[in-house]
Short mmCIF file of C-alpha atoms in Angstrom, two decimals:
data_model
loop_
_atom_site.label_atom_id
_atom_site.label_comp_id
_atom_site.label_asym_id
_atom_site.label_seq_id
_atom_site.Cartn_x
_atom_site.Cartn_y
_atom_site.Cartn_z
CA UNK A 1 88.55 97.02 -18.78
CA UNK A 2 90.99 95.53 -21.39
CA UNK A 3 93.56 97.81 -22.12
CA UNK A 4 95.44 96.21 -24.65
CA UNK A 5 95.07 97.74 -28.42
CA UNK A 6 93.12 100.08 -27.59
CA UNK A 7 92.51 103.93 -29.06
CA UNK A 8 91.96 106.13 -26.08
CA UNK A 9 90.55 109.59 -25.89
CA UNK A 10 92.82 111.45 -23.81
CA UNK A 11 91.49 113.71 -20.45
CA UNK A 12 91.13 117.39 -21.67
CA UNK A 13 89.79 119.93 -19.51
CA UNK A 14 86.77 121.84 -21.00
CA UNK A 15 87.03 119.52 -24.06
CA UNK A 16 86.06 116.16 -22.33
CA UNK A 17 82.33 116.63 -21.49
CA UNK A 18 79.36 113.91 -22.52
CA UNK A 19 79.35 115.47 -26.39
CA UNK A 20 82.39 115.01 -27.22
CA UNK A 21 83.23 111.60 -25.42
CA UNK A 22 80.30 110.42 -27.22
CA UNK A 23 81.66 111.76 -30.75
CA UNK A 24 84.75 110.23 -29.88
CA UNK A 25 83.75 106.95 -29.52
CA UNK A 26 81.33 107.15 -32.59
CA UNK A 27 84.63 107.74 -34.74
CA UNK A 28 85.84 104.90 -33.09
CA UNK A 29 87.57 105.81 -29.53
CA UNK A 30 87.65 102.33 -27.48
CA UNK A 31 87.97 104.57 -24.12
CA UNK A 32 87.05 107.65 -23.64
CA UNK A 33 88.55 109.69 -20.32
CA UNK A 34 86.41 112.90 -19.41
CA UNK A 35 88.19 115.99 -18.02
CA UNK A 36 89.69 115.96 -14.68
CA UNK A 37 87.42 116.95 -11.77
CA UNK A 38 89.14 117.59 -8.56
CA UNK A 39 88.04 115.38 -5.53
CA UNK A 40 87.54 118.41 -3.17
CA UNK A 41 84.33 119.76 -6.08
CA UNK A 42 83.31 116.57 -6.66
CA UNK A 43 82.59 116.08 -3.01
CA UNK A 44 80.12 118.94 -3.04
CA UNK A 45 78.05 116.93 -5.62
CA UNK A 46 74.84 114.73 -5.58
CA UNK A 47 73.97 112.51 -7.80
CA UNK A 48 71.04 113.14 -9.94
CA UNK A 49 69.17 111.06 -12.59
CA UNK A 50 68.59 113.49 -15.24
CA UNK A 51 65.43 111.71 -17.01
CA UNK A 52 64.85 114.32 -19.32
CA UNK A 53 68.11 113.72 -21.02
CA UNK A 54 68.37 110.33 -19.99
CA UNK A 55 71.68 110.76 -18.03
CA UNK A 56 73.15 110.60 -14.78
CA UNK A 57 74.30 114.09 -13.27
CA UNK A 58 76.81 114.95 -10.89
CA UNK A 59 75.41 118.32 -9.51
CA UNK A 60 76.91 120.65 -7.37
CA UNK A 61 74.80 120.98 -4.37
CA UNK A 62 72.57 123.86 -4.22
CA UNK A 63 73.23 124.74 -7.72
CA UNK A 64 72.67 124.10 -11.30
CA UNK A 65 75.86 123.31 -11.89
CA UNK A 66 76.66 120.11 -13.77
CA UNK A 67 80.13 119.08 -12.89
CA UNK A 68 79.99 115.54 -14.20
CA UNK A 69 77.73 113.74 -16.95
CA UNK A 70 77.69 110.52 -18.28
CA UNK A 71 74.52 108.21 -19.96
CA UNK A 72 74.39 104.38 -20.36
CA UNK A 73 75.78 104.47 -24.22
CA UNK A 74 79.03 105.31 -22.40
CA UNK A 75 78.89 103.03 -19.24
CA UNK A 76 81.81 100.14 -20.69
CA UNK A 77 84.28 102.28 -21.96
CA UNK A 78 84.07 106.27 -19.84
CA UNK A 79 87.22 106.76 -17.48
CA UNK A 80 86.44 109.21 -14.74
CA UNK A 81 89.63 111.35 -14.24
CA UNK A 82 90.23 112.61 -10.27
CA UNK A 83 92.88 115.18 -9.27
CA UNK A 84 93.73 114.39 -5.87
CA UNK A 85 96.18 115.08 -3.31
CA UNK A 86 94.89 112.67 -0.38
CA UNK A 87 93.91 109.26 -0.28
CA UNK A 88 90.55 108.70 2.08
CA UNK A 89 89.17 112.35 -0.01
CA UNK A 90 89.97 110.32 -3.07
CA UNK A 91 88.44 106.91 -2.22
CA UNK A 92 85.27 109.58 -0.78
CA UNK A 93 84.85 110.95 -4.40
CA UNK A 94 85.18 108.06 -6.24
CA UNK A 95 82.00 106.21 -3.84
CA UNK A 96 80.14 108.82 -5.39
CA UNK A 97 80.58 108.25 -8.99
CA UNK A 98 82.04 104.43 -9.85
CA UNK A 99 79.55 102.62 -10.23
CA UNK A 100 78.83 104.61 -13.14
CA UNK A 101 81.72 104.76 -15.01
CA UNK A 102 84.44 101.57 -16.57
CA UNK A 103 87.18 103.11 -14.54
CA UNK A 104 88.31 106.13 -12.09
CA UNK A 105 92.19 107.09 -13.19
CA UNK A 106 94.14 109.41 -10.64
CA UNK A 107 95.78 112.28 -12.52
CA UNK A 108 99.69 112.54 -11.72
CA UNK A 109 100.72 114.53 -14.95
CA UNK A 110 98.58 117.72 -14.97
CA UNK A 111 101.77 120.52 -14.85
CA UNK A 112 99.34 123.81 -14.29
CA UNK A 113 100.06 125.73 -11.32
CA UNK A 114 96.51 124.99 -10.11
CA UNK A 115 97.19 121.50 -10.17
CA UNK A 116 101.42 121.38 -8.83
CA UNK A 117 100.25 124.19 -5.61
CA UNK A 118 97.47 121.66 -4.34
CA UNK A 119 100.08 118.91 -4.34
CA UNK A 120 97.70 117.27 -7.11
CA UNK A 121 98.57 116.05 -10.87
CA UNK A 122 102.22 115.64 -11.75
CA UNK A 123 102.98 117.47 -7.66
CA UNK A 124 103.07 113.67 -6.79
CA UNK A 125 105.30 112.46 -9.11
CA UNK A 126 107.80 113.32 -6.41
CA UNK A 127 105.51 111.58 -3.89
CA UNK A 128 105.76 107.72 -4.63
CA UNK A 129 104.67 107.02 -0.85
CA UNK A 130 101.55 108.96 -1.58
CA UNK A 131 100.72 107.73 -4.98
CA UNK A 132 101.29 104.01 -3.55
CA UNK A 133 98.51 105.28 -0.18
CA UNK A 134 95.89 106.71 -2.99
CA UNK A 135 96.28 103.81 -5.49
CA UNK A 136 96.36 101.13 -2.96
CA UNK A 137 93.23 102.38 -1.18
CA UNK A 138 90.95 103.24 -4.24
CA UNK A 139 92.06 99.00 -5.40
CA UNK A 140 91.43 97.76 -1.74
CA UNK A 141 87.85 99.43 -1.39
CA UNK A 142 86.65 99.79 -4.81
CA UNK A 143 85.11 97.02 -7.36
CA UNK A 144 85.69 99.86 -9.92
CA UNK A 145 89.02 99.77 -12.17
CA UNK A 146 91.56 102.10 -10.75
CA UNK A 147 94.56 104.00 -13.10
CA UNK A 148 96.58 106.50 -13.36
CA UNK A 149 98.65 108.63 -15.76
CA UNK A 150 101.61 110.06 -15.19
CA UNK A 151 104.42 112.20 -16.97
CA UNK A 152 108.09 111.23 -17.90
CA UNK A 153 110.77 112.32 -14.97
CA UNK A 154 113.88 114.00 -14.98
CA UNK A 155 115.37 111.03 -16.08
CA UNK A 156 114.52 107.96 -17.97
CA UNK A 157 115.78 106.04 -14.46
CA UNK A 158 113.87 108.16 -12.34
CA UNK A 159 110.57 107.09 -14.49
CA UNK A 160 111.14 103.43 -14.63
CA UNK A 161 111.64 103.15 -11.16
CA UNK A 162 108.33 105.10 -10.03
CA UNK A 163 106.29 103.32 -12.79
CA UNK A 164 106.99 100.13 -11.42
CA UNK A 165 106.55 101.43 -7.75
CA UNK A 166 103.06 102.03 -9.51
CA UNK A 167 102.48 98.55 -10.99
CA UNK A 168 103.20 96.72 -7.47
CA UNK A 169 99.89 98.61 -6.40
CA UNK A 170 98.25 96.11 -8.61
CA UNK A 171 96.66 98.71 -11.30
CA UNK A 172 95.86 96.98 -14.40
CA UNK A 173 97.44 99.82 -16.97
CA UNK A 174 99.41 102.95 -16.84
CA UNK A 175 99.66 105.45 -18.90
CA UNK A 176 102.21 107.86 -19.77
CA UNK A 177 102.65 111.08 -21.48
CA UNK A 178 106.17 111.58 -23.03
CA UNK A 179 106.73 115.32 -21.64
CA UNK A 180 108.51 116.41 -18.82
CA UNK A 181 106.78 118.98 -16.44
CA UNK A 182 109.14 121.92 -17.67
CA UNK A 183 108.14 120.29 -21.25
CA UNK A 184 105.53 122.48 -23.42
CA UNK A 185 103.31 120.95 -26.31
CA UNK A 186 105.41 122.20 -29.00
CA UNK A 187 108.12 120.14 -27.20
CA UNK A 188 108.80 117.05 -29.28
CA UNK A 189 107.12 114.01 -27.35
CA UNK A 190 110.14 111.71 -26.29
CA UNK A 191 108.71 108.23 -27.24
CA UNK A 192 112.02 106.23 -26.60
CA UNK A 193 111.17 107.21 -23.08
CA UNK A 194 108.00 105.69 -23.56
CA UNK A 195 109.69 103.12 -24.37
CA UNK A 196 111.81 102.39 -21.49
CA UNK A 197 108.90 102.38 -19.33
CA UNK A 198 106.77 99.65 -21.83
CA UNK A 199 110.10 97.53 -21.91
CA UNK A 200 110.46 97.83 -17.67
CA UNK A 201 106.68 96.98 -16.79
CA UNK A 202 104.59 93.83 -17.26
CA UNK A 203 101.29 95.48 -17.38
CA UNK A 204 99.44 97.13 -20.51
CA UNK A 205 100.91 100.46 -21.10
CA UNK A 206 99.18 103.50 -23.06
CA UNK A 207 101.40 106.03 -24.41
CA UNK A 208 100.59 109.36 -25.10
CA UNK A 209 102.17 112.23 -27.30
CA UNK A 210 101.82 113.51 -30.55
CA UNK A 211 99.55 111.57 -32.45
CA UNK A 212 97.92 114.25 -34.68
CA UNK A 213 97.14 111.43 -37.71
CA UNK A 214 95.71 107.93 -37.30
CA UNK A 215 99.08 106.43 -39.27
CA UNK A 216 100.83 107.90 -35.60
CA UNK A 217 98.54 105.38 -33.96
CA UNK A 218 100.81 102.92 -35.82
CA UNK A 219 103.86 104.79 -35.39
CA UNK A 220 104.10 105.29 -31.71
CA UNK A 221 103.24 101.43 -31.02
CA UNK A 222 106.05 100.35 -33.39
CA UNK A 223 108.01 102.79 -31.36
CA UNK A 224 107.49 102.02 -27.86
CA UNK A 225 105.85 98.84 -27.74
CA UNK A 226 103.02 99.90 -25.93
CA UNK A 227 99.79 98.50 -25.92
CA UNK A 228 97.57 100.99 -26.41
CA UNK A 229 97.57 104.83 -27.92
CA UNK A 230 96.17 108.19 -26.16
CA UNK A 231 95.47 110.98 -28.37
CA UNK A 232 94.65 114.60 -26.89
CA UNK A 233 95.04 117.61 -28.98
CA UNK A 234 94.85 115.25 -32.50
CA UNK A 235 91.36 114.32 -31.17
CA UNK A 236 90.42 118.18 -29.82
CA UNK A 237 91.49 119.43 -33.12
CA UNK A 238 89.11 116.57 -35.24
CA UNK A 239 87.49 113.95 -33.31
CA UNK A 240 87.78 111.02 -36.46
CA UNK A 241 91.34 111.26 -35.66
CA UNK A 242 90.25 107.55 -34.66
CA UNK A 243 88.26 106.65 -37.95
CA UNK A 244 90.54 104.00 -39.67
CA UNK A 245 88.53 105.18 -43.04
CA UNK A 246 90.71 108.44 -42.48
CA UNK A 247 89.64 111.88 -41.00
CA UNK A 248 85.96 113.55 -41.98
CA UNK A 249 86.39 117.29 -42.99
CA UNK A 250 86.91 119.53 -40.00
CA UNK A 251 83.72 121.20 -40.62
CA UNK A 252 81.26 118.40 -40.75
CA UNK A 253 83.02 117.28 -37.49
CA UNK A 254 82.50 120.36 -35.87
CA UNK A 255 79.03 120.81 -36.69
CA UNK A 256 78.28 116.92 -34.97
CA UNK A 257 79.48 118.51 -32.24
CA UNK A 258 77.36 121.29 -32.03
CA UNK A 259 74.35 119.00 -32.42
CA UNK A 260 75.63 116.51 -29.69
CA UNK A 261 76.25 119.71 -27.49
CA UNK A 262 72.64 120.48 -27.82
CA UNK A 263 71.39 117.03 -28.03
CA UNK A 264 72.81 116.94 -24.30
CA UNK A 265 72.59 120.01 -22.76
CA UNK A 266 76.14 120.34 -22.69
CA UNK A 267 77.58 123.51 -20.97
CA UNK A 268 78.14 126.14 -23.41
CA UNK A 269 81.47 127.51 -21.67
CA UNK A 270 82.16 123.56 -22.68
CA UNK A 271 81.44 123.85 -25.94
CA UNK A 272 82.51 127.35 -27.06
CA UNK A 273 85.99 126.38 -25.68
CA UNK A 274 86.23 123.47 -27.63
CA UNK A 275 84.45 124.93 -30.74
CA UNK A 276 87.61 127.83 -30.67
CA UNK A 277 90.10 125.40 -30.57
CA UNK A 278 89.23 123.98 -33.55
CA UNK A 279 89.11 127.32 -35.33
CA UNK A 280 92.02 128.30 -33.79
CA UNK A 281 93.50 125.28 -35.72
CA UNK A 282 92.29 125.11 -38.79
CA UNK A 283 91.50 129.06 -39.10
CA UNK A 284 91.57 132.07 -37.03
CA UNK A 285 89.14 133.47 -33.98
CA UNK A 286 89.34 137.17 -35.95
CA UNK A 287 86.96 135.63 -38.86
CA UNK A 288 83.11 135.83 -38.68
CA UNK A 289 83.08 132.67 -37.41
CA UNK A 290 85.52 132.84 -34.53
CA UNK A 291 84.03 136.16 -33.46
CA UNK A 292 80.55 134.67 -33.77
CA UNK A 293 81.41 131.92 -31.41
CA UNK A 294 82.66 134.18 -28.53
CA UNK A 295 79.73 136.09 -28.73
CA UNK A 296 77.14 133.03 -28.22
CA UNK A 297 75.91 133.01 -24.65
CA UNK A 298 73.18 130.19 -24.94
CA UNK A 299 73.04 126.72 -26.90
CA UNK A 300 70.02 128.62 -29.09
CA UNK A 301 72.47 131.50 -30.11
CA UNK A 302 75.29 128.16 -31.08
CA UNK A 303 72.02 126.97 -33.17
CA UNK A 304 71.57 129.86 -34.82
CA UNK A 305 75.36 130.67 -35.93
CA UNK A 306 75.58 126.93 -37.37
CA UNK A 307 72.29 127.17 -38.92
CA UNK A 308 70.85 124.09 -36.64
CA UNK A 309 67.89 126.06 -35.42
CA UNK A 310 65.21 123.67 -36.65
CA UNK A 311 67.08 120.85 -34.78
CA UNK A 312 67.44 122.95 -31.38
CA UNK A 313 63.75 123.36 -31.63
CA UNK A 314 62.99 119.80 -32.31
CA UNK A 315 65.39 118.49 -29.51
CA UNK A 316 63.96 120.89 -26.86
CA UNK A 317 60.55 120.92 -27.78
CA UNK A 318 60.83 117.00 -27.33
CA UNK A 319 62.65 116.65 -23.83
CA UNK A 320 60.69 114.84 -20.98
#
């Protein structure tokens, strides 16, 4: 993986299925990161080759339940995200899945209670000895690319010195998201932050933090210096966010969407969370629309509200 000047789709869970990776990239993502799966689900998965949609599956055993999918258009450029709190359960997960994906990225930033209580996402940022065990060992055992991402510290000092406690593990990249854990999205990003990490480390460094146009692409580079550019809710909100011909029309984006969620038989919890947060940005869940979408409990009733009924027919009637 080459992670210099890059545009990089940023790890959202719910939003970061197959569907919208692939949209992602079609607009013009260079890396694409699905959601973050925690090791101790991922564990209770078996990998299945899904001919009929031509993917691979990561299915829960004894269930249905499709808790990672990726396909071959994907394969150079689709960063599994693990959230992990132990080093030997996190080299165990990632056996199962890297040599399908470009790269497996340790999440050290996630700053939900879920996350923080099972010593997982941005828990270890207090934990350098453990974020040294599980980066060390994924690098010593795997062929597969190892990351992570991480979240700014109490203080600019505090972040330097853990991010280059994190490049002497020998990861190729790093990427950081310019919020603190107490920080919420409406929180300005602090990209001179960013910055001090970029100037501090020799390796490739992606920064991450509102970019809601593709000019901020531009903007947060000049900024920081870094080498390459996550985007997360920019992207959520209108995947061609990373068209350098400038953004498509909400709508038509949305409705690609839909048909890649049906082309792949994405989940429709999946898709009916992303689908609201696009209303909820552009217009408002109490309008037919949003009201329609919470209703849907199937992909057909999503192909009916968005008038694609003729192409749910024509994809189903022609799996394998």
């Amino acid at each position: 993986m080459d992670y210099r000047d890059k545009l990089v789709l940023a790890p959202m869970v719910r939003v970061g299925t197959l569907p919208f990776r692939l949209l992602a990239a079609e607009y013009g993502a260079d890396i694409t990161y699905g959601e973050e799966i925690i090791d101790h689900k991922f564990l209770k998965c078996e990998r299945v080759i899904n001919e009929s949609l031509g993917t691979t599956d990561f299915v829960e055993k004894g269930t249905d339940n499709v808790v990672f999918r990726t396909c071959p258009q994907e394969r150079g450029r689709v960063v599994f995200q693990m959230g992990t709190s132990h080093a030997v359960r996190a080299l165990k997960a990632a056996e199962i899945v890297c040599h399908d994906v470009a790269a497996i990225d340790i999440n050290m930033g996630c700053p939900k209670a879920f996350s923080i209580s099972g010593g997982m996402g941005a828990a270890l940022l207090s934990k350098p000895e453990l974020i040294h065990d599980i980066l060390t060992t994924l690098r010593r055992n795997l062929d597969t690319t190892v990351t992570c991402k991480i979240r700014l510290l109490k203080t600019p000092k505090d972040t330097v010195e853990l991010a280059r406690r994190i490049e002497k593990t020998g990861v190729p990249a790093l990427a950081v998201h310019g919020r603190k854990i107490k920080d919420r999205p409406r929180d300005p990003a602090k990209w001179d932050e960013i910055a001090d990490v970029v100037s501090a480390l020799s390796i490739p460094v992606i920064a991450n933090g509102d970019v809601f146009e593709y000019e901020d692409f531009k903007r947060i580079k000049d900024a920081t210096g870094a080498a390459s550019v996550m985007v997360a809710r920019g992207a959520m909100w209108n995947a061609s966010i990373f068209s350098a011909k400038g953004k498509t029309p909400w709508e038509d984006v949305k409705r690609e969407y839909v048909r890649k969620s049906i082309l792949w038989d994405n989940d429709v919890k999946s898709t009916k969370h992303t689908l609201k947060e696009m209303i909820m940005h552009y217009s408002c869940l109490e309008l037919p629309e949003g009201k329609g979408v919470i209703k849907c409990e199937t992909s057909a009733d999503l192909a009916r509200l968005y008038g694609e009924e003729d192409y749910y027919n024509f994809v189903v009637s022609n799996r394998k």
